[in-house]
mmCIF file of C-alpha atoms in Angstrom:
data_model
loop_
_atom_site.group_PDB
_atom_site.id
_atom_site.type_symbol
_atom_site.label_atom_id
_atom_site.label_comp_id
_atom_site.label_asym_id
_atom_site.label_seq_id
_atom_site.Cartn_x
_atom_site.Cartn_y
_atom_site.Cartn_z
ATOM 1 C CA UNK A 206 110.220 -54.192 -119.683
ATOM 2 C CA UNK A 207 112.616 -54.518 -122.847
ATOM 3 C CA UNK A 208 112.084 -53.617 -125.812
ATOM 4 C CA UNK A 209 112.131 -57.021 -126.754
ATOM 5 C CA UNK A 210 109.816 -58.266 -124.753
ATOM 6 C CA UNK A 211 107.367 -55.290 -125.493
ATOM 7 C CA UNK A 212 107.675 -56.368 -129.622
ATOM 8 C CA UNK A 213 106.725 -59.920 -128.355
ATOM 9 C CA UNK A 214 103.766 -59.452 -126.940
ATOM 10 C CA UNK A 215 102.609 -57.034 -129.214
ATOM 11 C CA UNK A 216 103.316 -59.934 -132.378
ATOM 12 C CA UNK A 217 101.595 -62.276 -129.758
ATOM 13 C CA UNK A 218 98.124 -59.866 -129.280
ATOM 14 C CA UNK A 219 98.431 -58.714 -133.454
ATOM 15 C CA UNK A 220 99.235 -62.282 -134.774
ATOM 16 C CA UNK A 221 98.295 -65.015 -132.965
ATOM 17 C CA UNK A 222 94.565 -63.463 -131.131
ATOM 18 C CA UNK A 223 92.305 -65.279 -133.825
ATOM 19 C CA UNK A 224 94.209 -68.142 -132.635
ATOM 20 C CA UNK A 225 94.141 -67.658 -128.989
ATOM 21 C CA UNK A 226 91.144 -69.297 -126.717
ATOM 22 C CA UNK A 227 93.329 -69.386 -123.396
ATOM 23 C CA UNK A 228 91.905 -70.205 -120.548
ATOM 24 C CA UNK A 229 92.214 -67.415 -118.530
ATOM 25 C CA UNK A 230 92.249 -64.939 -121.509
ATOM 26 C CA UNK A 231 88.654 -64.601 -122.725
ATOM 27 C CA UNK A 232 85.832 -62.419 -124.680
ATOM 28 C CA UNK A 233 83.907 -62.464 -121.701
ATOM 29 C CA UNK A 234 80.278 -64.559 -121.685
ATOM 30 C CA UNK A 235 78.831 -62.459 -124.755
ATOM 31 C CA UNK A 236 81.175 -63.991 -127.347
ATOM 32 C CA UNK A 237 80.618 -63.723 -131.081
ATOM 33 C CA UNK A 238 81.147 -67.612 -132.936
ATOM 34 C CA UNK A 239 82.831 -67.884 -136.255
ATOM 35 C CA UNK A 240 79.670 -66.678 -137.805
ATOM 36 C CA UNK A 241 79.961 -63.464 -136.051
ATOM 37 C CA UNK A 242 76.604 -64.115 -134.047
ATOM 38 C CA UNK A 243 76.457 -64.021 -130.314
ATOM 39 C CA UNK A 244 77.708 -67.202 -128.878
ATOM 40 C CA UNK A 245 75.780 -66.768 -124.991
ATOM 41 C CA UNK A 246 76.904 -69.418 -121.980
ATOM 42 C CA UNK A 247 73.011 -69.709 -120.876
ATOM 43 C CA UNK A 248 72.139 -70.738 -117.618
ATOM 44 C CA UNK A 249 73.259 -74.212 -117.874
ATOM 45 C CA UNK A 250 77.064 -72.349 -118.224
ATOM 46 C CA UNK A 251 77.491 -74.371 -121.767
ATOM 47 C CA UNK A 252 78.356 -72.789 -124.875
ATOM 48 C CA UNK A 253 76.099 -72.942 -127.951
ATOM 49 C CA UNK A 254 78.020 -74.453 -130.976
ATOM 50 C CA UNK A 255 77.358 -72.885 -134.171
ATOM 51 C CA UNK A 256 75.682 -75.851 -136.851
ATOM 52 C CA UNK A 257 78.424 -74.335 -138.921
ATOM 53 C CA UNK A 258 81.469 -76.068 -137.198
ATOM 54 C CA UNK A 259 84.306 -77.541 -138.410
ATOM 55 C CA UNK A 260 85.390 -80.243 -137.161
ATOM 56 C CA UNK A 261 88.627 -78.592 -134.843
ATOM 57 C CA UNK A 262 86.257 -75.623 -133.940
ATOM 58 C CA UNK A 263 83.991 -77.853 -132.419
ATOM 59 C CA UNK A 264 86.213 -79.556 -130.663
ATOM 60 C CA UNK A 265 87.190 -75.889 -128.955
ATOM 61 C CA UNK A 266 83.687 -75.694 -128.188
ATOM 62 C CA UNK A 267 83.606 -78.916 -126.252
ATOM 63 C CA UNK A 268 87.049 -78.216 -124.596
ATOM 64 C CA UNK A 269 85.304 -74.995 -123.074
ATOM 65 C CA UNK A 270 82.232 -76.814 -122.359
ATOM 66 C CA UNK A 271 83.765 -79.816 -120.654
ATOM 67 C CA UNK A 272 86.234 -77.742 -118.251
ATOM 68 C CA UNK A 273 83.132 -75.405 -117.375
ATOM 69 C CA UNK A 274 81.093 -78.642 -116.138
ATOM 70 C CA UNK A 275 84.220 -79.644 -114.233
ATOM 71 C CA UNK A 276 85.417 -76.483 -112.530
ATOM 72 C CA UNK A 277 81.357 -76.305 -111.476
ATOM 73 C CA UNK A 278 81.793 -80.381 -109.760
ATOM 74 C CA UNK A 279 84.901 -78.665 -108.122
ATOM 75 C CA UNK A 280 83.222 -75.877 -106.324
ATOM 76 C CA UNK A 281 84.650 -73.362 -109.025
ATOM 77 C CA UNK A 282 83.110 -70.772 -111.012
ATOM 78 C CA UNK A 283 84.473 -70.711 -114.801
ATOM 79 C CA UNK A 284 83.091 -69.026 -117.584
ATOM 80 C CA UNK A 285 82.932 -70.824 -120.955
ATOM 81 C CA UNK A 286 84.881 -68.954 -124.102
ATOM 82 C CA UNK A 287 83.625 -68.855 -127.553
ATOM 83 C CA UNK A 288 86.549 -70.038 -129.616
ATOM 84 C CA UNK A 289 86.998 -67.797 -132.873
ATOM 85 C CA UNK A 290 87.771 -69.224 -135.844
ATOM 86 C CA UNK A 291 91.083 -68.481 -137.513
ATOM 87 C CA UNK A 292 89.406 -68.241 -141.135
ATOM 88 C CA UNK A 293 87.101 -65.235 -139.461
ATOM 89 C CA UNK A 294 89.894 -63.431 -138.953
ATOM 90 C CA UNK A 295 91.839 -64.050 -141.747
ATOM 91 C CA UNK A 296 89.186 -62.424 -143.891
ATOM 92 C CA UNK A 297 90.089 -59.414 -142.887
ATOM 93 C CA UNK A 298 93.740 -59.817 -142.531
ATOM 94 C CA UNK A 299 93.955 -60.589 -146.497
ATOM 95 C CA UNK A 300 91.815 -62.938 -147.482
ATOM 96 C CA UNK A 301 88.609 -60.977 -148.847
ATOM 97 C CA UNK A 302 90.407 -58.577 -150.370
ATOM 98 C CA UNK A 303 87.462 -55.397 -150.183
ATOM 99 C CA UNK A 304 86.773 -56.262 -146.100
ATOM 100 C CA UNK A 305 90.039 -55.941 -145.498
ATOM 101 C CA UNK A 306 90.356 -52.729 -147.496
ATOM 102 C CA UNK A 307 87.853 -51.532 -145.603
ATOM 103 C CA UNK A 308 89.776 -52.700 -142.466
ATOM 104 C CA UNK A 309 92.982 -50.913 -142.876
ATOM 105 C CA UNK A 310 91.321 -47.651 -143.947
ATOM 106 C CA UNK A 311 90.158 -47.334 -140.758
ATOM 107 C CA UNK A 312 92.520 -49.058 -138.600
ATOM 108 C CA UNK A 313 95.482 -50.023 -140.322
ATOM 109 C CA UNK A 314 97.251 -52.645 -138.396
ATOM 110 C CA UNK A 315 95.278 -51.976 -135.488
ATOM 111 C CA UNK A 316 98.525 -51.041 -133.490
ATOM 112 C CA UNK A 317 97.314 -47.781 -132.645
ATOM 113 C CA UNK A 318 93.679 -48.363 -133.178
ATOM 114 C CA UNK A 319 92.576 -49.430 -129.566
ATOM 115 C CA UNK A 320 93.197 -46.275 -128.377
ATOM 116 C CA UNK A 321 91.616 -44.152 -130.999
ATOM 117 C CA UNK A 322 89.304 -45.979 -131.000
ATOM 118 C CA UNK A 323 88.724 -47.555 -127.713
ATOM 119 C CA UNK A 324 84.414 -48.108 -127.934
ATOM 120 C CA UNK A 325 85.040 -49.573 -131.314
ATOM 121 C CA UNK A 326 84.137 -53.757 -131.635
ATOM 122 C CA UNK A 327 86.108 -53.887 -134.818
ATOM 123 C CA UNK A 328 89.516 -52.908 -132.859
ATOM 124 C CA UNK A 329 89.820 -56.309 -131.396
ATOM 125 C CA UNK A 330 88.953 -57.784 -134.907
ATOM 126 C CA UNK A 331 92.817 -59.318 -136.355
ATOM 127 C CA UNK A 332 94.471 -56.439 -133.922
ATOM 128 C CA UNK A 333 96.277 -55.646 -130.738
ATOM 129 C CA UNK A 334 92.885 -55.797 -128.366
ATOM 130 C CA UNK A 335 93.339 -54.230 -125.687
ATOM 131 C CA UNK A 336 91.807 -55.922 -122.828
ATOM 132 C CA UNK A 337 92.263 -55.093 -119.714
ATOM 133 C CA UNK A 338 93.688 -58.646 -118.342
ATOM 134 C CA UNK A 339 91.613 -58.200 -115.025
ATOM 135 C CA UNK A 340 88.637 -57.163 -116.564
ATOM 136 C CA UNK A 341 87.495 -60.524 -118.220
ATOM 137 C CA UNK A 342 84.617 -62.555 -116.539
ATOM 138 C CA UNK A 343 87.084 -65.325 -115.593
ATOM 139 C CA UNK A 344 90.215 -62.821 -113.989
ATOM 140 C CA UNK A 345 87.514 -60.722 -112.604
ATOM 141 C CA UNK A 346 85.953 -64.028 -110.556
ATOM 142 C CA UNK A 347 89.229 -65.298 -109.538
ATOM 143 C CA UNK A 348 89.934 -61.723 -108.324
ATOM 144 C CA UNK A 349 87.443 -62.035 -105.905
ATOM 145 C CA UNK A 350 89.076 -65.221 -104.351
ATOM 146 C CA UNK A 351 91.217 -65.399 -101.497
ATOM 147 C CA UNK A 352 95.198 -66.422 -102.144
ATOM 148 C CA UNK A 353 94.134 -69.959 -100.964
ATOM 149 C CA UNK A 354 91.259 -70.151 -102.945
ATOM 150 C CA UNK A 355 93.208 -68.613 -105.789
ATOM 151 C CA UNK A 356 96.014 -71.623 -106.100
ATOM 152 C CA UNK A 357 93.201 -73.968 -105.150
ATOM 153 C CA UNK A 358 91.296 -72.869 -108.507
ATOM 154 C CA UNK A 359 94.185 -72.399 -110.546
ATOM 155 C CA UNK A 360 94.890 -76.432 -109.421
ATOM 156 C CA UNK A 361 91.580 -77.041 -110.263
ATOM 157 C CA UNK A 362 91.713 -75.647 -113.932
ATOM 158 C CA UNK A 363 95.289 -77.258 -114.679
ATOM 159 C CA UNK A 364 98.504 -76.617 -116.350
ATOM 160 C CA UNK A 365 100.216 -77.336 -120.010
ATOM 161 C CA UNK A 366 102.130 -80.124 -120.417
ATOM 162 C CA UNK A 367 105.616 -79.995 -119.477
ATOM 163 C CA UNK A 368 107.940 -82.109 -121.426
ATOM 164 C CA UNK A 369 111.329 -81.552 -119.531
ATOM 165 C CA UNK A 370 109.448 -83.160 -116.562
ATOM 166 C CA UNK A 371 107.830 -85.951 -118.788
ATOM 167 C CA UNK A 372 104.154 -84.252 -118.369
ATOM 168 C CA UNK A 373 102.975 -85.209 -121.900
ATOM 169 C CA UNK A 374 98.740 -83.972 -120.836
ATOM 170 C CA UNK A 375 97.271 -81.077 -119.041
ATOM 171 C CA UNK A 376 96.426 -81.688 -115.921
ATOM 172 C CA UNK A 377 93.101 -80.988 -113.690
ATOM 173 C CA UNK A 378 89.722 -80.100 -115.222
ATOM 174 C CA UNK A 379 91.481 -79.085 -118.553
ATOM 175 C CA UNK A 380 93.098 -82.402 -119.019
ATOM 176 C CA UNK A 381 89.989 -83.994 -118.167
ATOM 177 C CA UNK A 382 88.478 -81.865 -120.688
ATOM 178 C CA UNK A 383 91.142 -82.669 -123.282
ATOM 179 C CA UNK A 384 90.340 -86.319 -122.985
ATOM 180 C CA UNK A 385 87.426 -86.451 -123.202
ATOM 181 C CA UNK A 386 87.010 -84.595 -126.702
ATOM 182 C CA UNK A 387 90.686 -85.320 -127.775
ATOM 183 C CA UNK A 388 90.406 -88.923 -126.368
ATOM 184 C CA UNK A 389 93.851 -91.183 -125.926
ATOM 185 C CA UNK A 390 96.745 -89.163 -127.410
ATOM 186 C CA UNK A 391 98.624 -86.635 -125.312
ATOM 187 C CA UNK A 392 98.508 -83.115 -125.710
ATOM 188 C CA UNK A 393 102.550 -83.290 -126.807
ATOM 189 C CA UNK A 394 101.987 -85.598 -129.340
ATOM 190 C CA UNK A 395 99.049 -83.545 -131.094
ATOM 191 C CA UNK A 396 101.225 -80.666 -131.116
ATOM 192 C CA UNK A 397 104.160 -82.291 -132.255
ATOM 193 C CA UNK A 398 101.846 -83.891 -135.304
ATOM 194 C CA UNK A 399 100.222 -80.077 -135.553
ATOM 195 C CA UNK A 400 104.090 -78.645 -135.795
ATOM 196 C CA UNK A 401 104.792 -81.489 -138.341
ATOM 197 C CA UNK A 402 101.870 -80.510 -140.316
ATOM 198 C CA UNK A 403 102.792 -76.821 -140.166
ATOM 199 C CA UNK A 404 106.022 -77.182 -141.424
ATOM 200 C CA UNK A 405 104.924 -79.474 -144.294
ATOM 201 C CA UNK A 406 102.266 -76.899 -145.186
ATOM 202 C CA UNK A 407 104.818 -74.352 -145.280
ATOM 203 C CA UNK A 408 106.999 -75.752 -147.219
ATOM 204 C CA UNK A 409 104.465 -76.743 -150.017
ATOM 205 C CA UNK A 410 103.480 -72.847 -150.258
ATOM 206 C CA UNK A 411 107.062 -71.491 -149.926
ATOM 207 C CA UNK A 412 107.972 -74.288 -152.711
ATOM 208 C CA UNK A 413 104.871 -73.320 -155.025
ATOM 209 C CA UNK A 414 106.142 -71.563 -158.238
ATOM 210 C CA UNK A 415 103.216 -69.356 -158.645
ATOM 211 C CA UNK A 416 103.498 -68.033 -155.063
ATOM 212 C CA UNK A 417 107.359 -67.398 -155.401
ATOM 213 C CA UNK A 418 106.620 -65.303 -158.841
ATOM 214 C CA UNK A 419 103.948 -63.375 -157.261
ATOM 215 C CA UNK A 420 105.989 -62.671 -154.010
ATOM 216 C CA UNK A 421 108.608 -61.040 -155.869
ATOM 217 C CA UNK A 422 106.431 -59.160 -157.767
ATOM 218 C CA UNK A 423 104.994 -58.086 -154.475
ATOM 219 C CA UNK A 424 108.499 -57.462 -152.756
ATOM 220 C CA UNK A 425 109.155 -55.373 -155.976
ATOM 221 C CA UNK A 426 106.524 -52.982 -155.340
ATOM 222 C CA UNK A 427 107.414 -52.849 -151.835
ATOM 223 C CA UNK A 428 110.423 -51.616 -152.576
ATOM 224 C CA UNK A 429 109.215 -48.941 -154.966
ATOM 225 C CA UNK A 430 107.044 -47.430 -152.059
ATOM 226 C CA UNK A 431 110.341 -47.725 -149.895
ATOM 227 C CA UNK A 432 109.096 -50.065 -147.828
ATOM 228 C CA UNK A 433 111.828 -52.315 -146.410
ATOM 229 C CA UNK A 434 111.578 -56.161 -147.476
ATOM 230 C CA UNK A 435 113.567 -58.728 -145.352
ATOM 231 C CA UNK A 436 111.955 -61.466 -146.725
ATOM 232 C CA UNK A 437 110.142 -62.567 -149.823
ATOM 233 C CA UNK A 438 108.953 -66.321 -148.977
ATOM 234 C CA UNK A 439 105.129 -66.632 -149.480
ATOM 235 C CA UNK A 440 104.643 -67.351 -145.602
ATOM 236 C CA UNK A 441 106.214 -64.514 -144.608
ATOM 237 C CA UNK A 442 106.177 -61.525 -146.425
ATOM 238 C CA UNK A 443 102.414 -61.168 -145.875
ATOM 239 C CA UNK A 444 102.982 -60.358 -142.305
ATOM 240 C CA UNK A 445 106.389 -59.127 -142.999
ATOM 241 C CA UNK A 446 105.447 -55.085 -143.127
ATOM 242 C CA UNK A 447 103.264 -55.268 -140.081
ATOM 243 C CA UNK A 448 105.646 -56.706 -137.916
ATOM 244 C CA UNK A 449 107.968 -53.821 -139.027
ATOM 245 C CA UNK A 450 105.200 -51.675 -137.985
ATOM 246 C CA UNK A 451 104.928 -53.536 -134.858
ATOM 247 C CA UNK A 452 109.091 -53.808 -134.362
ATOM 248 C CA UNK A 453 109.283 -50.047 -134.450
ATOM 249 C CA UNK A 454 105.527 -48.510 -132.443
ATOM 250 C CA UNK A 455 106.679 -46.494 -129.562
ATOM 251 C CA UNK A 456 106.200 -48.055 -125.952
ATOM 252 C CA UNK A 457 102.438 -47.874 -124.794
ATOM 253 C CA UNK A 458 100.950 -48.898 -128.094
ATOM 254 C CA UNK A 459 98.942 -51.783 -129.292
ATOM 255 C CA UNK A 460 98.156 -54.468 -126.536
ATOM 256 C CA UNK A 461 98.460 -53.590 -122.742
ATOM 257 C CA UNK A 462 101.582 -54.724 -121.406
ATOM 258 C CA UNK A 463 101.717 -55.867 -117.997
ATOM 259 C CA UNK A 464 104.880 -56.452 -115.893
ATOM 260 C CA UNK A 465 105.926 -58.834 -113.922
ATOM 261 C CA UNK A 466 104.958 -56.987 -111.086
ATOM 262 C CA UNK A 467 101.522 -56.879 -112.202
ATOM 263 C CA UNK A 468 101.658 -53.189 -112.922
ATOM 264 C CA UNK A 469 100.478 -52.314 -116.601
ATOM 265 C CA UNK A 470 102.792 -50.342 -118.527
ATOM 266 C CA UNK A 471 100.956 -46.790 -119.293
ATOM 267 C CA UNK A 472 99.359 -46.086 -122.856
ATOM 268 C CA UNK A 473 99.473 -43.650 -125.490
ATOM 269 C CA UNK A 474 97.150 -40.822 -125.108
ATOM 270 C CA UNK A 475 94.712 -40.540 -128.039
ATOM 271 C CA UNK A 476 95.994 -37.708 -128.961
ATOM 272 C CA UNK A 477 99.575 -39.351 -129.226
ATOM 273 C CA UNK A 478 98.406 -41.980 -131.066
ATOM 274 C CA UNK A 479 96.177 -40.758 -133.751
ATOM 275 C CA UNK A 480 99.056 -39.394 -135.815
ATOM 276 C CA UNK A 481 100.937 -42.328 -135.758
ATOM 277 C CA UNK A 482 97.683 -44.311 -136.329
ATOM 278 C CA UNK A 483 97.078 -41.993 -139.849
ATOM 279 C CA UNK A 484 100.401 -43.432 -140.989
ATOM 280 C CA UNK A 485 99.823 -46.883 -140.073
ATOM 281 C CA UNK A 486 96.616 -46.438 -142.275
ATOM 282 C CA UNK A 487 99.074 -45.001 -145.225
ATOM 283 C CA UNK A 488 101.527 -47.779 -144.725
ATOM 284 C CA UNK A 489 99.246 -50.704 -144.472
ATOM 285 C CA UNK A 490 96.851 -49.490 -147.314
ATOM 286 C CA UNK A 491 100.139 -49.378 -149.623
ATOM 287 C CA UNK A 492 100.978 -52.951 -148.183
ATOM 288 C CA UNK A 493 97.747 -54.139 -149.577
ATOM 289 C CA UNK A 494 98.155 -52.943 -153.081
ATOM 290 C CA UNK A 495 101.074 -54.147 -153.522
ATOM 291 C CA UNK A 496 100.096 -57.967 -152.425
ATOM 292 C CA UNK A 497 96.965 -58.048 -154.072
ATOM 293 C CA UNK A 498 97.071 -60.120 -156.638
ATOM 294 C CA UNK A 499 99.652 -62.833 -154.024
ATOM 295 C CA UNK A 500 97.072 -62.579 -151.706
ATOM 296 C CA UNK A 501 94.364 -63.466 -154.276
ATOM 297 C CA UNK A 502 96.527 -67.042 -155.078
ATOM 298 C CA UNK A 503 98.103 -67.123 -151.636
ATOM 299 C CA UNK A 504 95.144 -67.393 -148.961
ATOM 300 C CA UNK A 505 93.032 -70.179 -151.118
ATOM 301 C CA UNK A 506 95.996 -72.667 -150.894
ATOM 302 C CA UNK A 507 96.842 -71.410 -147.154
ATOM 303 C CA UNK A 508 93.540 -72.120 -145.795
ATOM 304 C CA UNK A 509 93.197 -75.326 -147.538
ATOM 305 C CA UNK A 510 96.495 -76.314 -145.640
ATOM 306 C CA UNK A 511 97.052 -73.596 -143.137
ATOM 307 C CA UNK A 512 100.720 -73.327 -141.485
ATOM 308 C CA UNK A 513 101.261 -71.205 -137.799
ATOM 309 C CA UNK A 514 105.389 -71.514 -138.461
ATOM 310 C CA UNK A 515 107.059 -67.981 -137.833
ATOM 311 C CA UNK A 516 106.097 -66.213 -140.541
ATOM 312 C CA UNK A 517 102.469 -67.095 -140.337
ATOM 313 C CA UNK A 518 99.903 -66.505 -142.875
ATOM 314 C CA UNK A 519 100.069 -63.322 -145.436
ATOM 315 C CA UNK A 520 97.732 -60.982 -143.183
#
């Protein structure tokens, strides 16, 4: 695998988890809701939606909930997955200011984390989880099916749309799902009105004068620790250090990488990795300081209008 390829996934598993409720990726049927409480598919295989919703996180709940029911009329096994929502995360990727504190003494990014900590809940909490892909209540089902049964299932549960083929909707139980809690628009023009949204978000916090000020000020002090800064826009210098931590972690850290051949690449002993995770601690402690007081004005505005452009939020 190239390096390349390695630093993608491991921005993918670090960045983008809170936002992640794939289908075949999941927390397994003991999930935690945005709450934190545990989120249980009972015996009728239907997920319990927190009274706390929002409106979007709901909708995830019913998308699970509607592609269990149909996977069970075709014959299928598939286990719900408690969406989490982005917010929980986020308060402890910035936001609250003391939990994340907290966080980062203990963890730090999280890139090394996993393996120091490998019994340890709060590892998988705004970090590079390391699950073991064949190891989640959905993988591990299929893994008992036969090739046929396998493609038959994997019919059965869909795929994404696929504009260069003029697929606008998902297809099989998932698009059935979709509809029915989405109702008549496609899945491509939702996203294309989500990416619209995301860039106009953006653009009002990169274009906000307070948040500009207080970036600088934070890319200042960055400096004066000899931190690198490649970038000082409010949207991305948040993430901007932790990436550099993730751009530069040694092979076998953070997320398990799998190859294309299925094999999974091998990981850092514990003993490798708690030195390096002692100066991830030092370096994303030092990180926080310094964006305090942008954080503070930053993540009220970005959760009012959140934006998912590259760059992200200001974990």
């Amino acid at each position: 695998m190239t390096r390349s390829r390695t630093l993608r996934r491991l921005v993918t598993a670090v960045s983008l988890l809170p936002l992640l409720a794939a289908c075949g990726t999941d927390a397994g049927p003991d999930s935690r809701s945005a709450d934190g409480k545990k989120t249980t598919a009972g015996s009728s295989g239907q997920l319990d939606i927190p009274a706390d919703s929002n409106a979007d996180l709901k909708k995830q709940y019913l998308m699970e909930n509607a592609i269990a029911a149909c996977m069970t009329k075709q014959g299928f096994t598939y286990t719900p997955v408690a969406p989490e929502d982005p917010a929980d995360s986020w308060a402890t990727d910035g936001a609250d200011y003391a939990l994340t504190k907290k966080y980062r003494q203990k963890y730090g990014f999280g890139i090394y984390a996993g393996i120091v900590y490998p019994d340890d809940a709060g590892t998988s909490r705004g970090t590079a989880a390391r699950r073991d892909p064949d190891k989640t209540p959905n993988s591990t089902y299929v893994n008992t099916l036969t090739a046929e049964q396998k493609t038959a299932y994997n019919k059965a549960l869909g795929s994404p749309p696929d504009p260069k083929v003029g697929v606008k909707d998902w297809t099989g139980c998932t698009g059935e799902a979709d509809k029915k809690v989405y109702g008549s628009t496609s899945a491509e023009e939702r996203s294309t009105t989500s990416e619209n949204q995301n860039r106009t978000n953006a653009q009002a916090l990169n274009g906000d004068p307070k948040l500009v000020a207080l970036a600088q000020s934070y890319a200042s002090c960055l400096k004066n620790e000899g931190i690198p800064v490649t970038t000082t826009q409010p949207t991305g210098i948040g993430e901007m250090v932790k990436l550099q931590a993730l751009g530069s972690a040694p092979a076998g850290a953070g997320a398990i990488a799998v190859e294309a051949d299925g094999t999974t690449q091998k990981s850092l002993s514990k003993e490798e990795a708690l030195p390096l995770l002692t100066k991830d601690i030092e370096l994303a402690t030092r990180d926080l300081e310094c964006g305090k007081k942008f954080r503070a004005a930053y993540f009220p505005k970005f959760l009012k209008a959140p934006t998912n452009t590259s760059g992200g939020g200001a974990g």
